[in-house]
Every structure is written in structure tokens, then in C-alpha cells.
């Protein structure tokens, strides 16, 4: 998608997404055969449910129909959430992932790869994250501080066997 079309779509859609108390995370326009697919990714502090996506899809569809932002060709509109294994890019993403397990691709100050780390996000501030690194082979977990400058990529990990805090207290 061209930058000008992307900027135009963002300018058109961001007020609609904000009015629904959601954050516009991504706009992606791709081809699926002859048809184009416009994928809008939204999120919020509480997450996004199916009903919110459906309602926002109707609002966005109406707005796109009354504008010429998509041109004359056919397109399919998808309004979705980032999903369970969402990439962490913005500060607000890390805030939402607090308490969750994440996989980090680390880099050195020079930008060279510095390995991978899987850890739970305990806390964060403007400079970086306080993490809990799981213990290996019965060892206790350790804590580690990682600055945002050290993170090349980060993604939430799905946990199938994690006990809920309420279960642990019982």
C-alpha cells in the first residue's frame, strides 16, 4: 500500500476507531486473487471482543462506501484484534502484556544480535522492562532488567499450563 493511501486511510479510520474506545494498531492492504483485502487491526486495554469488531466493521464499511479512499475496485474488509501471540512494538503493548510471558530477540548497543530470551514481564517504565526469567531444571526464577534499546523484537507467548493467580492463592 502506498504511503499516501495508508496515511489517507489512517486519517479517515482513526477517528472511527477512537470513537469506539479502541486503538488503531495496523492497516494492511493486500491482494487475494483479483480482490484486495483491507485488514484493520484494533486493540484496547481490555482486549477486543467479536461484537466490537463486528460493530466497528459496519461503521468502517459505511465510511469507506461514502468516500473514495478504496477506489472503484472490489475489496474485502477485515476488522480484527492482534491475536494471542501479538508482537510488542509500542509502549502500550508492553503495558497490556504485563504479567504475560514474552519472547525477546535482543541486540547489543551496536545493533548486533545478542540472543533470545523468554521471560515474564513483571513491570515497566519509560526506559525498559523488569523481567522474571524462569528457572531451568528446578532452579528458582531470576529477575533481569532489559532496556527497550536492547529489544529488536518481542512477542507474547501463549501459555497453556499457567496457573491463574487466583488458583495459586487457593
PDB file of C-alpha atoms in Angstrom:
ATOM      1  CA  UNK A   1       0.000   0.000   0.000  1.00  0.00           C
ATOM      2  CA  UNK A   2       1.357   3.381  -0.904  1.00  0.00           C
ATOM      3  CA  UNK A   3       2.271   5.728   1.903  1.00  0.00           C
ATOM      4  CA  UNK A   4      -0.238   8.331   0.767  1.00  0.00           C
ATOM      5  CA  UNK A   5      -3.080   5.776   0.643  1.00  0.00           C
ATOM      6  CA  UNK A   6      -2.014   4.422   4.027  1.00  0.00           C
ATOM      7  CA  UNK A   7      -1.956   7.925   5.507  1.00  0.00           C
ATOM      8  CA  UNK A   8      -5.304   8.731   3.935  1.00  0.00           C
ATOM      9  CA  UNK A   9      -6.915   5.559   5.291  1.00  0.00           C
ATOM     10  CA  UNK A  10      -5.403   6.154   8.739  1.00  0.00           C
ATOM     11  CA  UNK A  11      -6.737   9.721   8.759  1.00  0.00           C
ATOM     12  CA  UNK A  12     -10.182   8.500   7.713  1.00  0.00           C
ATOM     13  CA  UNK A  13     -10.403   5.495  10.055  1.00  0.00           C
ATOM     14  CA  UNK A  14      -8.554   6.565  13.203  1.00  0.00           C
ATOM     15  CA  UNK A  15     -11.385   8.846  14.442  1.00  0.00           C
ATOM     16  CA  UNK A  16     -13.885   5.982  13.987  1.00  0.00           C
ATOM     17  CA  UNK A  17     -11.676   3.547  15.898  1.00  0.00           C
ATOM     18  CA  UNK A  18     -11.034   6.098  18.662  1.00  0.00           C
ATOM     19  CA  UNK A  19     -14.782   6.785  18.954  1.00  0.00           C
ATOM     20  CA  UNK A  20     -15.198   3.072  19.739  1.00  0.00           C
ATOM     21  CA  UNK A  21     -12.591   3.418  22.547  1.00  0.00           C
ATOM     22  CA  UNK A  22     -10.098   1.309  20.601  1.00  0.00           C
ATOM     23  CA  UNK A  23      -6.542   1.829  19.333  1.00  0.00           C
ATOM     24  CA  UNK A  24      -5.789   1.531  15.615  1.00  0.00           C
ATOM     25  CA  UNK A  25      -2.780  -0.780  15.567  1.00  0.00           C
ATOM     26  CA  UNK A  26      -2.326  -1.545  11.894  1.00  0.00           C
ATOM     27  CA  UNK A  27      -3.783  -1.022   8.416  1.00  0.00           C
ATOM     28  CA  UNK A  28      -2.772  -3.575   5.806  1.00  0.00           C
ATOM     29  CA  UNK A  29      -3.900  -3.675   2.187  1.00  0.00           C
ATOM     30  CA  UNK A  30      -3.019  -6.813   0.232  1.00  0.00           C
ATOM     31  CA  UNK A  31      -4.162  -8.775  -2.816  1.00  0.00           C
ATOM     32  CA  UNK A  32      -6.114 -12.041  -2.730  1.00  0.00           C
ATOM     33  CA  UNK A  33      -6.517 -13.006  -6.383  1.00  0.00           C
ATOM     34  CA  UNK A  34      -8.373 -10.199  -8.157  1.00  0.00           C
ATOM     35  CA  UNK A  35      -9.737  -8.802  -4.928  1.00  0.00           C
ATOM     36  CA  UNK A  36      -7.972  -6.570  -2.450  1.00  0.00           C
ATOM     37  CA  UNK A  37      -8.129  -7.237   1.296  1.00  0.00           C
ATOM     38  CA  UNK A  38      -8.151  -4.312   3.725  1.00  0.00           C
ATOM     39  CA  UNK A  39      -7.201  -5.600   7.168  1.00  0.00           C
ATOM     40  CA  UNK A  40      -7.707  -3.259  10.144  1.00  0.00           C
ATOM     41  CA  UNK A  41      -6.129  -4.384  13.439  1.00  0.00           C
ATOM     42  CA  UNK A  42      -7.543  -2.786  16.604  1.00  0.00           C
ATOM     43  CA  UNK A  43      -6.908  -3.279  20.315  1.00  0.00           C
ATOM     44  CA  UNK A  44      -7.691  -1.806  23.731  1.00  0.00           C
ATOM     45  CA  UNK A  45      -6.638  -2.130  27.364  1.00  0.00           C
ATOM     46  CA  UNK A  46      -9.422  -4.682  27.943  1.00  0.00           C
ATOM     47  CA  UNK A  47      -8.895  -6.504  24.649  1.00  0.00           C
ATOM     48  CA  UNK A  48     -11.372  -6.605  21.775  1.00  0.00           C
ATOM     49  CA  UNK A  49     -14.339  -8.933  21.504  1.00  0.00           C
ATOM     50  CA  UNK A  50     -16.084 -10.187  18.396  1.00  0.00           C
ATOM     51  CA  UNK A  51     -19.079  -7.872  18.843  1.00  0.00           C
ATOM     52  CA  UNK A  52     -16.813  -4.799  18.963  1.00  0.00           C
ATOM     53  CA  UNK A  53     -15.055  -5.932  15.755  1.00  0.00           C
ATOM     54  CA  UNK A  54     -18.391  -6.539  14.014  1.00  0.00           C
ATOM     55  CA  UNK A  55     -19.812  -3.154  15.010  1.00  0.00           C
ATOM     56  CA  UNK A  56     -16.622  -1.326  14.016  1.00  0.00           C
ATOM     57  CA  UNK A  57     -16.593  -3.215  10.715  1.00  0.00           C
ATOM     58  CA  UNK A  58     -20.084  -1.876   9.915  1.00  0.00           C
ATOM     59  CA  UNK A  59     -19.057   1.693  10.797  1.00  0.00           C
ATOM     60  CA  UNK A  60     -15.829   1.488   8.773  1.00  0.00           C
ATOM     61  CA  UNK A  61     -17.624  -0.101   5.810  1.00  0.00           C
ATOM     62  CA  UNK A  62     -20.181   2.728   5.745  1.00  0.00           C
ATOM     63  CA  UNK A  63     -17.412   5.352   5.908  1.00  0.00           C
ATOM     64  CA  UNK A  64     -15.411   3.690   3.122  1.00  0.00           C
ATOM     65  CA  UNK A  65     -18.555   3.411   0.954  1.00  0.00           C
ATOM     66  CA  UNK A  66     -19.222   7.153   1.227  1.00  0.00           C
ATOM     67  CA  UNK A  67     -15.586   8.073   0.493  1.00  0.00           C
ATOM     68  CA  UNK A  68     -13.376   7.219  -2.472  1.00  0.00           C
ATOM     69  CA  UNK A  69     -10.482   6.019  -0.292  1.00  0.00           C
ATOM     70  CA  UNK A  70     -10.604   2.478  -1.729  1.00  0.00           C
ATOM     71  CA  UNK A  71     -11.267   3.483  -5.324  1.00  0.00           C
ATOM     72  CA  UNK A  72     -13.692   1.601  -7.570  1.00  0.00           C
ATOM     73  CA  UNK A  73     -12.296  -1.929  -7.283  1.00  0.00           C
ATOM     74  CA  UNK A  74     -13.687  -4.693  -5.100  1.00  0.00           C
ATOM     75  CA  UNK A  75     -12.195  -5.240  -1.683  1.00  0.00           C
ATOM     76  CA  UNK A  76     -12.838  -7.334   1.378  1.00  0.00           C
ATOM     77  CA  UNK A  77     -12.796  -5.622   4.778  1.00  0.00           C
ATOM     78  CA  UNK A  78     -11.447  -7.447   7.854  1.00  0.00           C
ATOM     79  CA  UNK A  79     -11.530  -5.860  11.314  1.00  0.00           C
ATOM     80  CA  UNK A  80      -9.611  -7.928  13.843  1.00  0.00           C
ATOM     81  CA  UNK A  81      -7.601  -7.918  17.065  1.00  0.00           C
ATOM     82  CA  UNK A  82      -3.830  -8.513  17.158  1.00  0.00           C
ATOM     83  CA  UNK A  83      -4.279 -12.112  18.331  1.00  0.00           C
ATOM     84  CA  UNK A  84      -2.828 -14.098  21.198  1.00  0.00           C
ATOM     85  CA  UNK A  85       0.814 -14.039  20.077  1.00  0.00           C
ATOM     86  CA  UNK A  86       0.820 -10.341  19.332  1.00  0.00           C
ATOM     87  CA  UNK A  87       4.037  -8.504  18.536  1.00  0.00           C
ATOM     88  CA  UNK A  88       5.044  -5.913  21.120  1.00  0.00           C
ATOM     89  CA  UNK A  89       6.010  -2.697  19.365  1.00  0.00           C
ATOM     90  CA  UNK A  90       4.581   0.261  21.275  1.00  0.00           C
ATOM     91  CA  UNK A  91       4.909   1.087  24.978  1.00  0.00           C
ATOM     92  CA  UNK A  92       1.168   0.442  25.404  1.00  0.00           C
ATOM     93  CA  UNK A  93       1.658  -3.104  24.068  1.00  0.00           C
ATOM     94  CA  UNK A  94       4.120  -3.847  26.867  1.00  0.00           C
ATOM     95  CA  UNK A  95       1.712  -2.347  29.428  1.00  0.00           C
ATOM     96  CA  UNK A  96      -1.034  -4.672  28.178  1.00  0.00           C
ATOM     97  CA  UNK A  97       1.351  -7.644  28.312  1.00  0.00           C
ATOM     98  CA  UNK A  98       2.344  -7.067  31.954  1.00  0.00           C
ATOM     99  CA  UNK A  99       2.225 -10.424  33.742  1.00  0.00           C
ATOM    100  CA  UNK A 100       2.486 -12.348  30.453  1.00  0.00           C
ATOM    101  CA  UNK A 101       5.313 -14.467  29.122  1.00  0.00           C
ATOM    102  CA  UNK A 102       7.105 -12.971  26.111  1.00  0.00           C
ATOM    103  CA  UNK A 103       9.894 -13.949  23.700  1.00  0.00           C
ATOM    104  CA  UNK A 104      12.517 -11.265  23.107  1.00  0.00           C
ATOM    105  CA  UNK A 105      15.085 -11.002  20.303  1.00  0.00           C
ATOM    106  CA  UNK A 106      17.872  -8.967  21.907  1.00  0.00           C
ATOM    107  CA  UNK A 107      20.531  -6.773  20.304  1.00  0.00           C
ATOM    108  CA  UNK A 108      23.748  -5.140  21.509  1.00  0.00           C
ATOM    109  CA  UNK A 109      24.165  -1.339  21.610  1.00  0.00           C
ATOM    110  CA  UNK A 110      25.817  -1.645  18.181  1.00  0.00           C
ATOM    111  CA  UNK A 111      22.751  -3.458  16.808  1.00  0.00           C
ATOM    112  CA  UNK A 112      24.293  -6.933  16.600  1.00  0.00           C
ATOM    113  CA  UNK A 113      22.164  -9.947  17.603  1.00  0.00           C
ATOM    114  CA  UNK A 114      22.527 -10.741  21.324  1.00  0.00           C
ATOM    115  CA  UNK A 115      20.359 -13.840  21.577  1.00  0.00           C
ATOM    116  CA  UNK A 116      16.856 -14.723  22.560  1.00  0.00           C
ATOM    117  CA  UNK A 117      15.161 -14.533  25.945  1.00  0.00           C
ATOM    118  CA  UNK A 118      11.830 -15.903  27.160  1.00  0.00           C
ATOM    119  CA  UNK A 119      10.656 -14.169  30.325  1.00  0.00           C
ATOM    120  CA  UNK A 120       7.597 -12.834  32.138  1.00  0.00           C
ATOM    121  CA  UNK A 121       7.030  -9.071  32.145  1.00  0.00           C
ATOM    122  CA  UNK A 122       6.842  -8.027  35.792  1.00  0.00           C
ATOM    123  CA  UNK A 123       6.933  -4.256  35.472  1.00  0.00           C
ATOM    124  CA  UNK A 124       7.981  -1.497  33.097  1.00  0.00           C
ATOM    125  CA  UNK A 125       8.797   2.185  32.888  1.00  0.00           C
ATOM    126  CA  UNK A 126       9.823   4.544  30.092  1.00  0.00           C
ATOM    127  CA  UNK A 127      13.331   3.020  29.770  1.00  0.00           C
ATOM    128  CA  UNK A 128      12.646  -0.707  29.879  1.00  0.00           C
ATOM    129  CA  UNK A 129      11.269  -3.830  31.489  1.00  0.00           C
ATOM    130  CA  UNK A 130      11.739  -5.794  34.692  1.00  0.00           C
ATOM    131  CA  UNK A 131      11.534  -9.452  33.739  1.00  0.00           C
ATOM    132  CA  UNK A 132      11.309 -12.781  35.523  1.00  0.00           C
ATOM    133  CA  UNK A 133      13.380 -15.408  33.736  1.00  0.00           C
ATOM    134  CA  UNK A 134      12.059 -18.919  34.506  1.00  0.00           C
ATOM    135  CA  UNK A 135      14.421 -21.240  36.325  1.00  0.00           C
ATOM    136  CA  UNK A 136      15.821 -24.222  34.464  1.00  0.00           C
ATOM    137  CA  UNK A 137      15.783 -27.786  35.869  1.00  0.00           C
ATOM    138  CA  UNK A 138      14.198 -26.924  39.212  1.00  0.00           C
ATOM    139  CA  UNK A 139      16.158 -23.726  39.808  1.00  0.00           C
ATOM    140  CA  UNK A 140      14.351 -20.630  41.040  1.00  0.00           C
ATOM    141  CA  UNK A 141      13.405 -17.886  38.593  1.00  0.00           C
ATOM    142  CA  UNK A 142      15.702 -14.864  38.377  1.00  0.00           C
ATOM    143  CA  UNK A 143      14.938 -11.227  37.618  1.00  0.00           C
ATOM    144  CA  UNK A 144      16.532  -9.232  34.833  1.00  0.00           C
ATOM    145  CA  UNK A 145      16.302  -5.679  33.587  1.00  0.00           C
ATOM    146  CA  UNK A 146      16.146  -5.131  29.807  1.00  0.00           C
ATOM    147  CA  UNK A 147      16.018  -1.685  28.211  1.00  0.00           C
ATOM    148  CA  UNK A 148      13.852  -1.001  25.180  1.00  0.00           C
ATOM    149  CA  UNK A 149      17.044  -0.214  23.221  1.00  0.00           C
ATOM    150  CA  UNK A 150      18.140  -3.847  23.735  1.00  0.00           C
ATOM    151  CA  UNK A 151      14.951  -5.271  22.193  1.00  0.00           C
ATOM    152  CA  UNK A 152      14.923  -5.909  18.447  1.00  0.00           C
ATOM    153  CA  UNK A 153      11.609  -7.821  18.502  1.00  0.00           C
ATOM    154  CA  UNK A 154       9.222  -9.035  21.155  1.00  0.00           C
ATOM    155  CA  UNK A 155       6.131 -11.203  21.017  1.00  0.00           C
ATOM    156  CA  UNK A 156       3.683 -12.502  23.635  1.00  0.00           C
ATOM    157  CA  UNK A 157       3.930 -16.264  24.136  1.00  0.00           C
ATOM    158  CA  UNK A 158       0.884 -18.478  24.598  1.00  0.00           C
ATOM    159  CA  UNK A 159       0.874 -20.369  27.895  1.00  0.00           C
ATOM    160  CA  UNK A 160      -1.255 -23.496  28.066  1.00  0.00           C
ATOM    161  CA  UNK A 161      -0.360 -24.643  31.573  1.00  0.00           C
ATOM    162  CA  UNK A 162      -0.062 -21.382  33.519  1.00  0.00           C
ATOM    163  CA  UNK A 163      -1.990 -21.286  36.758  1.00  0.00           C
ATOM    164  CA  UNK A 164      -4.121 -18.228  37.319  1.00  0.00           C
ATOM    165  CA  UNK A 165      -3.119 -16.141  40.353  1.00  0.00           C
ATOM    166  CA  UNK A 166      -6.495 -16.949  41.958  1.00  0.00           C
ATOM    167  CA  UNK A 167      -5.784 -20.671  41.593  1.00  0.00           C
ATOM    168  CA  UNK A 168      -2.326 -20.276  43.138  1.00  0.00           C
ATOM    169  CA  UNK A 169      -3.768 -18.469  46.175  1.00  0.00           C
ATOM    170  CA  UNK A 170      -6.425 -21.150  46.800  1.00  0.00           C
TER     171      UNK A 170
END
